[in-house]
Structures are given as C-alpha cells and as structure tokens.
Short mmCIF file of C-alpha atoms in Angstrom, two decimals:
data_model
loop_
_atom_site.label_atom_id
_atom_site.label_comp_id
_atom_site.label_asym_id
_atom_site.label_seq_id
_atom_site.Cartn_x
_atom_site.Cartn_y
_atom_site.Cartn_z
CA UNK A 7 171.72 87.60 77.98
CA UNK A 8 167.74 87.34 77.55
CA UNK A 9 165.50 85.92 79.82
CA UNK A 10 164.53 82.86 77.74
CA UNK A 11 168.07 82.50 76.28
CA UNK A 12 168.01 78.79 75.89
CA UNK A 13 164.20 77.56 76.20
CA UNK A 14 162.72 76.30 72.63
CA UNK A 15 159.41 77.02 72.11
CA UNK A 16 157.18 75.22 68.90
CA UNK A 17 154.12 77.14 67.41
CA UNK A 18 151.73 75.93 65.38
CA UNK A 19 149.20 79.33 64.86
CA UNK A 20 148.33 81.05 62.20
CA UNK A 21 146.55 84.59 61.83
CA UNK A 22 147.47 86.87 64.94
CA UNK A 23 147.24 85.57 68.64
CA UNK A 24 149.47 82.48 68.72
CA UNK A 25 151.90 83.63 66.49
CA UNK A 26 152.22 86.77 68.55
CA UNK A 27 152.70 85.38 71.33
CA UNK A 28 154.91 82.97 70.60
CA UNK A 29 157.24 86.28 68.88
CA UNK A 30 157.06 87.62 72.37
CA UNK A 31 158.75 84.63 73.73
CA UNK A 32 161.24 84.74 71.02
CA UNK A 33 162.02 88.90 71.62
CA UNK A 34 162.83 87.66 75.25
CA UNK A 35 165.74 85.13 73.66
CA UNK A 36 163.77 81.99 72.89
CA UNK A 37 164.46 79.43 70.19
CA UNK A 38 160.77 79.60 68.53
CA UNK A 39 159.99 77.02 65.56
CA UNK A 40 156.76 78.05 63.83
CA UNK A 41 155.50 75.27 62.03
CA UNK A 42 153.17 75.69 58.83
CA UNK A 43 151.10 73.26 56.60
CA UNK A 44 152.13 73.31 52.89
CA UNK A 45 149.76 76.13 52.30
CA UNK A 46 150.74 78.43 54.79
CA UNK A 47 149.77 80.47 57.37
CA UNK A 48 147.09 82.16 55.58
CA UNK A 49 148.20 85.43 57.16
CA UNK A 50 150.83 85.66 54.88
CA UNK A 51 148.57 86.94 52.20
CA UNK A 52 145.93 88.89 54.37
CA UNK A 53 145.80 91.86 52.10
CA UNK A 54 145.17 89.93 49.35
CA UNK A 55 142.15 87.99 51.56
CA UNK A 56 140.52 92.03 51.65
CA UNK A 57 140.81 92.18 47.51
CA UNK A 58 144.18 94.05 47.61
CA UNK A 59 146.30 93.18 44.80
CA UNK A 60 150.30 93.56 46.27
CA UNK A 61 152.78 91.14 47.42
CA UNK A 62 154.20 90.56 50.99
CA UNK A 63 152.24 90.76 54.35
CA UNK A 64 153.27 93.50 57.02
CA UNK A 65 151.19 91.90 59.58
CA UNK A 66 152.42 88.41 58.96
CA UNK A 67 155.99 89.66 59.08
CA UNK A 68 155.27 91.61 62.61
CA UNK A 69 153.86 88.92 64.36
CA UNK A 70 156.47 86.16 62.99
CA UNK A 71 159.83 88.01 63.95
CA UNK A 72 162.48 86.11 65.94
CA UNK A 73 161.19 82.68 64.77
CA UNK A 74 162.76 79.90 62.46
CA UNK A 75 160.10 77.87 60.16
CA UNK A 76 159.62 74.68 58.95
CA UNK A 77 157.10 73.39 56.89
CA UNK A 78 155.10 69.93 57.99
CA UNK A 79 152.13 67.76 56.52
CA UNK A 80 150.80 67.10 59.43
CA UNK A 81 148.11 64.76 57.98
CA UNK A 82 151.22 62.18 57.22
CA UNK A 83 153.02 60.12 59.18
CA UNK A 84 156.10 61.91 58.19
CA UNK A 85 154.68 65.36 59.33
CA UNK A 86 153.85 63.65 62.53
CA UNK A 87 156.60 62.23 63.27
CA UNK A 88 158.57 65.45 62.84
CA UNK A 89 156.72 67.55 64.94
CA UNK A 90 157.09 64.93 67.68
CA UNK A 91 160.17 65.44 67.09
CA UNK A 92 160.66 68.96 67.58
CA UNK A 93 157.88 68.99 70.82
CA UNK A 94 160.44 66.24 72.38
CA UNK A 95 163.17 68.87 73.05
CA UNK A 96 161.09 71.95 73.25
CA UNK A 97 160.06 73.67 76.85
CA UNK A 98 156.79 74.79 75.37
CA UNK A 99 153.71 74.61 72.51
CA UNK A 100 151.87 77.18 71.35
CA UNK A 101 148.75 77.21 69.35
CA UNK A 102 145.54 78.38 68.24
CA UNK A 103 144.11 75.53 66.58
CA UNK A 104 140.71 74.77 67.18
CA UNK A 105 140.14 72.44 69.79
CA UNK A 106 138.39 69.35 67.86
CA UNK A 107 141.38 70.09 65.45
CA UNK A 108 144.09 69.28 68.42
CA UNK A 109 142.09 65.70 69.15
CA UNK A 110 142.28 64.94 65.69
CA UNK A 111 145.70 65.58 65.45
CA UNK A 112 146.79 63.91 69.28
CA UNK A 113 147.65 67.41 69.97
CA UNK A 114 145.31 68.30 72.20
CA UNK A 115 146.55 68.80 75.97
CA UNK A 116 146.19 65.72 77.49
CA UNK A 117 147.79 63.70 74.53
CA UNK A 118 150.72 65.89 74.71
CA UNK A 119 150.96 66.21 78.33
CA UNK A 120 150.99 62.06 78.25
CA UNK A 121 153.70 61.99 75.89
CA UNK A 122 155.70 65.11 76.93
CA UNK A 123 155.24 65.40 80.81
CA UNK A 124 157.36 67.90 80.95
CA UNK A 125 156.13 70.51 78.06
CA UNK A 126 153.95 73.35 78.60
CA UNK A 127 151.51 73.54 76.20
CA UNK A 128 149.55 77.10 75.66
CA UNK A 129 145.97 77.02 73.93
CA UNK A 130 144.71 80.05 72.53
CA UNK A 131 140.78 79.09 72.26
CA UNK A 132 137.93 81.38 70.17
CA UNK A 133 135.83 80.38 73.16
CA UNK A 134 137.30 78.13 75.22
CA UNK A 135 137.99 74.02 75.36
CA UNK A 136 134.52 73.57 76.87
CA UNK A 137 130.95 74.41 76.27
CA UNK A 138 128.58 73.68 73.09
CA UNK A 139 130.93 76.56 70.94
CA UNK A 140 134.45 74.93 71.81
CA UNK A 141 135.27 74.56 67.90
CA UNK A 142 133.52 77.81 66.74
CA UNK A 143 135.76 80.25 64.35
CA UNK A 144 136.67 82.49 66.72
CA UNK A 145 138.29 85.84 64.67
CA UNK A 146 138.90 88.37 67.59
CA UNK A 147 136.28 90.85 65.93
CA UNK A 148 133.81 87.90 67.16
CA UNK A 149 134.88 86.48 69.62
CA UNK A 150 136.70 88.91 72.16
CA UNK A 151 135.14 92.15 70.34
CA UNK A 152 131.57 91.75 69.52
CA UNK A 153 130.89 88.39 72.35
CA UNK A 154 131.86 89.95 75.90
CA UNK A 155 129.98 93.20 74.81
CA UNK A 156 132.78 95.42 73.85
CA UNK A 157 131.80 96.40 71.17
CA UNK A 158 128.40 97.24 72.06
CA UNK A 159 129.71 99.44 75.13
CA UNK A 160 131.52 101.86 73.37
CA UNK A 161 129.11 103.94 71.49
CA UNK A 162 125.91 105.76 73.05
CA UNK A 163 122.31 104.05 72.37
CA UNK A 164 120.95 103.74 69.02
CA UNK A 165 124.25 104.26 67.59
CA UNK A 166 126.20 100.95 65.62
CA UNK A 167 128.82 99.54 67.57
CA UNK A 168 132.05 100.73 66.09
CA UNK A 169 134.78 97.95 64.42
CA UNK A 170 137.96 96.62 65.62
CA UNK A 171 141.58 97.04 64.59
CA UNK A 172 142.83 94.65 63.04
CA UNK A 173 144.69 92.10 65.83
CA UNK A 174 143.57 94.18 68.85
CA UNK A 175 142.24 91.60 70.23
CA UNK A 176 144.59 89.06 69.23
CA UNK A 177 147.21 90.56 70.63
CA UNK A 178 145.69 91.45 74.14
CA UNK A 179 144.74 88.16 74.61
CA UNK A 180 148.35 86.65 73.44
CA UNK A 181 150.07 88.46 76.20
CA UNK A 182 147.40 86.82 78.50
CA UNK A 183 148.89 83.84 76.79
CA UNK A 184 152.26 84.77 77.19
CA UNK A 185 152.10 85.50 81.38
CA UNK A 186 150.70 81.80 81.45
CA UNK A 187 153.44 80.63 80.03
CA UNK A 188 156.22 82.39 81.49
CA UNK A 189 154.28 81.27 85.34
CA UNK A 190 153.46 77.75 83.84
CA UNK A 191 157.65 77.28 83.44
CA UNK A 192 158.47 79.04 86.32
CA UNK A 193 156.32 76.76 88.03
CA UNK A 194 158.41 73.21 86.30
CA UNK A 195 161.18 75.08 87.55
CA UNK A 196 159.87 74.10 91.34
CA UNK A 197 158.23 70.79 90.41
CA UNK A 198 159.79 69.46 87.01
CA UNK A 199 156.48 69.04 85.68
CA UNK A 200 154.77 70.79 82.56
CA UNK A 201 151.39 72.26 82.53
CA UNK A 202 148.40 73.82 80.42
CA UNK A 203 147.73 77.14 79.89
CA UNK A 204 144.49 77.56 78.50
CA UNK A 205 143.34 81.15 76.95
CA UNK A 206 140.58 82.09 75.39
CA UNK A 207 139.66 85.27 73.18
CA UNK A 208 136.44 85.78 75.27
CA UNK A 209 137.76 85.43 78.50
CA UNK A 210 140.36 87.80 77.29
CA UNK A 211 137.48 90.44 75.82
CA UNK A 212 135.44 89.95 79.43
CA UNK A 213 138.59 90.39 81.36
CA UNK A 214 138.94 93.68 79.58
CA UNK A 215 135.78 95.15 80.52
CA UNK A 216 136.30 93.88 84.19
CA UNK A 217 135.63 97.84 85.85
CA UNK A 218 132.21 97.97 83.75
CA UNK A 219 131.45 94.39 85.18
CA UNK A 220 132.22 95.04 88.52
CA UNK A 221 129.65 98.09 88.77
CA UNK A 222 126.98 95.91 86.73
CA UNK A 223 127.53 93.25 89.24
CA UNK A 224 127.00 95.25 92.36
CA UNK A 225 124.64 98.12 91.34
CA UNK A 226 123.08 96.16 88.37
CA UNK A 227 123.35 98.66 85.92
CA UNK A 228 124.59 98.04 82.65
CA UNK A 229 127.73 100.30 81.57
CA UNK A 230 126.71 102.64 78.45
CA UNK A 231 129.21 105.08 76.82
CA UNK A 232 127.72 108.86 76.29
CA UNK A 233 127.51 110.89 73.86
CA UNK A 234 130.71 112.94 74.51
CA UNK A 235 128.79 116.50 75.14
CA UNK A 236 127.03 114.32 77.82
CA UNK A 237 129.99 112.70 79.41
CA UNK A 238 129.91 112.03 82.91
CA UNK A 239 133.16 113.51 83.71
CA UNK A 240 134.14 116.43 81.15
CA UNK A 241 137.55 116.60 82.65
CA UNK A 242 138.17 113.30 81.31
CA UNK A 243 136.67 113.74 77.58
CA UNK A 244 138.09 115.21 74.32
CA UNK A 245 137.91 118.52 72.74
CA UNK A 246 139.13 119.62 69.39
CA UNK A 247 141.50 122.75 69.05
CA UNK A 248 141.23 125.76 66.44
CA UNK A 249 143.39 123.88 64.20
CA UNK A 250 140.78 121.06 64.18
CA UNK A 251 143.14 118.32 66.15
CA UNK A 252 141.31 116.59 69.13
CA UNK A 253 143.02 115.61 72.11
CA UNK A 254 142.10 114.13 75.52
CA UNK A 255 142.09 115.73 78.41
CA UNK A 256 143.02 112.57 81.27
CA UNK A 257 142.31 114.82 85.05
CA UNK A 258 140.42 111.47 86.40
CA UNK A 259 140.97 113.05 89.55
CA UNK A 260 139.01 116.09 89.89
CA UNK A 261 139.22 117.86 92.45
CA UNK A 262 142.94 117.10 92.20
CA UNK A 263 143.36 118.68 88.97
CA UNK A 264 140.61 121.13 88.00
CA UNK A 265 143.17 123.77 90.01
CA UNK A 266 145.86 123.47 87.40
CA UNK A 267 142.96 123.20 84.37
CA UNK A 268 141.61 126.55 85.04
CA UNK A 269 145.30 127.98 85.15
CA UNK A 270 146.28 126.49 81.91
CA UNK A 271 142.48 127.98 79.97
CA UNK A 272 143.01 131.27 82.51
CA UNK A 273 139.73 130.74 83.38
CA UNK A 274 139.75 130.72 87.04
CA UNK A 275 136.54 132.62 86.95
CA UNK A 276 134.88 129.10 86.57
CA UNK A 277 136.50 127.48 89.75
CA UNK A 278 134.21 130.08 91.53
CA UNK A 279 130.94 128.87 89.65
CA UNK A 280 129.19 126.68 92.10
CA UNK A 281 128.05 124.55 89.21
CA UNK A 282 131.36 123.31 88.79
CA UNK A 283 133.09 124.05 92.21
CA UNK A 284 133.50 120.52 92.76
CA UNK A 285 133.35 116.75 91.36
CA UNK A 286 129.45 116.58 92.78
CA UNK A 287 128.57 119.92 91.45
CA UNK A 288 130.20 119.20 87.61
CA UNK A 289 128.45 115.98 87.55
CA UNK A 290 125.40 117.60 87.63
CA UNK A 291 126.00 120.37 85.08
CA UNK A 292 128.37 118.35 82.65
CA UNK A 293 126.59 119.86 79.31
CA UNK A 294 127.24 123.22 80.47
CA UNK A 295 130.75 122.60 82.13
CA UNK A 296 131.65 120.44 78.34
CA UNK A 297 130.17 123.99 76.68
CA UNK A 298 132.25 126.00 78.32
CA UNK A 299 135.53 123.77 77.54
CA UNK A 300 134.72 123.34 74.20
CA UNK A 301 134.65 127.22 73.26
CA UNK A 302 138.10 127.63 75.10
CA UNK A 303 139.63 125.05 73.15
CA UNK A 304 138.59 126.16 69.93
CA UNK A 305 140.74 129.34 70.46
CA UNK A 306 143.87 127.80 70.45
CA UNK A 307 146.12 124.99 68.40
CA UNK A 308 147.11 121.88 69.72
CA UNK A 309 150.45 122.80 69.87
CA UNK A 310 149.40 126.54 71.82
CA UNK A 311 147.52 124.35 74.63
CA UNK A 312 150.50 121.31 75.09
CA UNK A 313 152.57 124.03 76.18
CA UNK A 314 150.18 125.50 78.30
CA UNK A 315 149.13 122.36 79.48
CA UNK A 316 152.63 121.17 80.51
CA UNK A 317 153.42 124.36 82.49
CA UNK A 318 150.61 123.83 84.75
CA UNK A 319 151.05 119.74 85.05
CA UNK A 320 147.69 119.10 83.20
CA UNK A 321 147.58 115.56 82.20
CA UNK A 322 146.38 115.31 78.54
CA UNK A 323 147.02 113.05 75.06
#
C-alpha cells in the first residue's frame, strides 16, 4: 500500500511545475486526472518549440507518469461541466494557470473553495496571486532563476549570469507545492475542511537563496560568488585531475577535515605552514593554499585520488 492509495487528485498544468507535482502525488498511489485543452499541453512537443525536428517529448513523458488524461474544452459548457465533475469527487486541484485565467474560468480559489468546501486546491503562481505582476508569464528561467537573484549570484562580477536547466526550477518549487498539499489534507483530516495552497516560482527561487539572505540581512552585504582561484574556502572548491576530470572537494568543516586532506595528498608538510594551520589562517592566504591544491591534483586521475580520498574519509564529488 502507498500513502495516497485512494485520494484523487485533478491537474490542470501544463509545461513542468504542476504537472510534476501532481506525478509526485501519483508515485505516492494517487488517482491523478490531468486534464488538457484540445491542443495540448504544449510540453508535449517542447523539442520541436527549440527548432528540433523529432517526434515524442521525454520531458513531457517524465513529468506526466502515473496519471490518466482526459481531454476538456473548457471554454464550453460541456468542458465545464465535466471538470466539475471530476473536482466533485477529487481530494485535491492542481494547477499552474495564470491567475486572471482561474477567475475567468470560476477556477480560481475562492470559486472552488465555495463550491467544493472540502477540496484542496494547489496554485503554482509565476509570481504570486497578488501584486501588479499576478498574471505575468512566469517560465522558471524568469521567474524563480533570473527574479530572486539567482542567477546573478552565481558567477563572479563582470561575468554573465549563467542559464538554467531546463525545469530546475519547476521542479524545486513543485515539491514546495507538493508538502502544501500533503499538510493542507492532513490538516481536513482534523477539521473536514479543504484549503489553499498557494506557491509561487519566486518565493520558491528566494527561499532557495535563504543562507545568502540571511547574511545580507544582518551584515548588509550582498552575497557574490568568486572566481574559484579566489574562493573563500579552498577546501570546499573544485580542482581538476591529470586526466582533466574536475571534482569537488566538500570539507565545509575545516579544521575537522584538513587532518585527513593532507593524508590523502601526503602533504602533511602543509598542516605545519602557518598560512594554512587553521580556518583563520587559510582564509587569508586562499590563492596560495588553492595553488598549492591545484598542482597536487594535477598529478593524479580521478579515479587515483577517490581511492585515496576514501581511505582517509575525505568528503568529495
């Protein structure tokens, strides 16, 4: 048995976020309807969107696993009625529909909540159900990638911000979705009542950059990322190996693990340099420390360092 054996869910998405989430649901056991217009979800021909000429969708197929489909007009009466039909013995709607969209169709929360008291209805917003950009086309490149300041963090000064894969931000932010839902029908478990569960793709994109946030907010510095032979902490940067693979060395903890680092290069020669004795001391010489690392790594493959890595419990990807 699944965990959501016998709750139906409807979606009406297209593209990535609500039509992932709403496969979550359904790889936990729940009866998901997705419901299309007659043209489709227009993820079902996304490489041919980019100019590729081939058949099929991989991406459409990933996020639309576990479901049954039906197709609706839902500018008739008859499409209408049919999806009332469906959201009248269903436990939960999901969709990403813009939000003037919803009112036009009586589908925003408050219509549905009227009619269905006890549904839970999940919104997955560009930018939210509030505010002059409430109906804005909100791709996740814009609106949780490029809007919070992602984008913008992740490569040093003067450089172009770097692009997205595709859905990474979909998909973060329908697993946002997803824990709202599960705790919005855990909660009409308690009081028999529905609820809304409102997610947005920029809340989603500023809740992911909540550490660099927090510092802003109480030293009121903006977070910038380095260039990587400047990075503040070169035992948590990448190197590249003499077979030309990089890899990541992950020793957050310093102090901690610098020990079991200098074992692994046989370098404990540099434990006794009092430019890099400890955290303090390697903060303050990180070009030289990241000089030193790089010219050890280069003399060995990736596969000649895992081992030695693992023998000395240095954590690494």
């Amino acid at each position: 048995m699944r965990p959501l054996d016998g709750y139906r869910v409807v979606e009406l998405g297209m593209w990535v976020a609500a039509p992932a989430a709403a496969a979550l649901l359904g790889d936990w056991g729940a009866d998901v309807v997705k419901v299309e217009s007659p043209g489709g979800d227009p993820n079902r021909y996304t490489l041919k969107h980019v100019g590729q000429d081939v058949e099929g969708s991989p991406p459409f197929e990933t996020d639309n696993r576990a479901k049954r489909g039906v197709v609706l007009d839902l500018r008739t009466d008859e499409g209408r009625a049919a999806l009332g039909g469906l959201l009248e013995r269903a436990d939960a709607f999901i969709t990403n529909l813009r939000p003037g969209a919803l009112e036009r169709l009586a589908l925003d929360p408050d219509s549905l909540r009227e009619r269905y008291p006890r549904l839970v209805v999940g919104t997955l917003t560009g930018y939210g159900w509030t505010g002059p950009e409430r109906d804005r086309a909100g791709y996740d490149v814009s609106a949780f990638w490029a809007r919070p300041g992602i984008a913008a963090m992740l490569n040093p000064a003067g450089e172009p911000p770097p692009g997205i894969r595709p859905g990474l931000g979909d998909r973060a932010a329908a697993v946002n979705l997803v824990a709202g839902v599960l705790a919005a029908l855990l909660q009409r478990e308690r009081t028999g009542e529905g609820a809304v569960v409102d997610v947005s793709l920029l809340r989603s994109g500023t809740y992911a950059i909540g550490n660099d946030l927090a510092l802003q907010n109480h030293f009121g510095k903006r977070g910038r990322t380095r260039p990587r032979a400047e990075h503040e902490s070169p035992l948590y940067n990448c190197y590249r190996t003499r077979d030309e693979r990089w890899f990541w060395l992950v020793a957050l903890e310093g102090d901690r693990h610098w020990p079991g680092l200098l074992k692994a290069l046989g370098r404990e020669d540099l434990g006794a340099d009092e430019r890099f004795a400890t955290n303090r001391a390697r903060r303050g010489h990180v070009r030289e420390l990241i000089a030193e690392l790089d010219a050890e790594f280069a003399g060995r493959t990736l596969a000649g360092w895992a081992e030695r890595f693992d023998a000395e419990g240095v954590w690494w990807a």
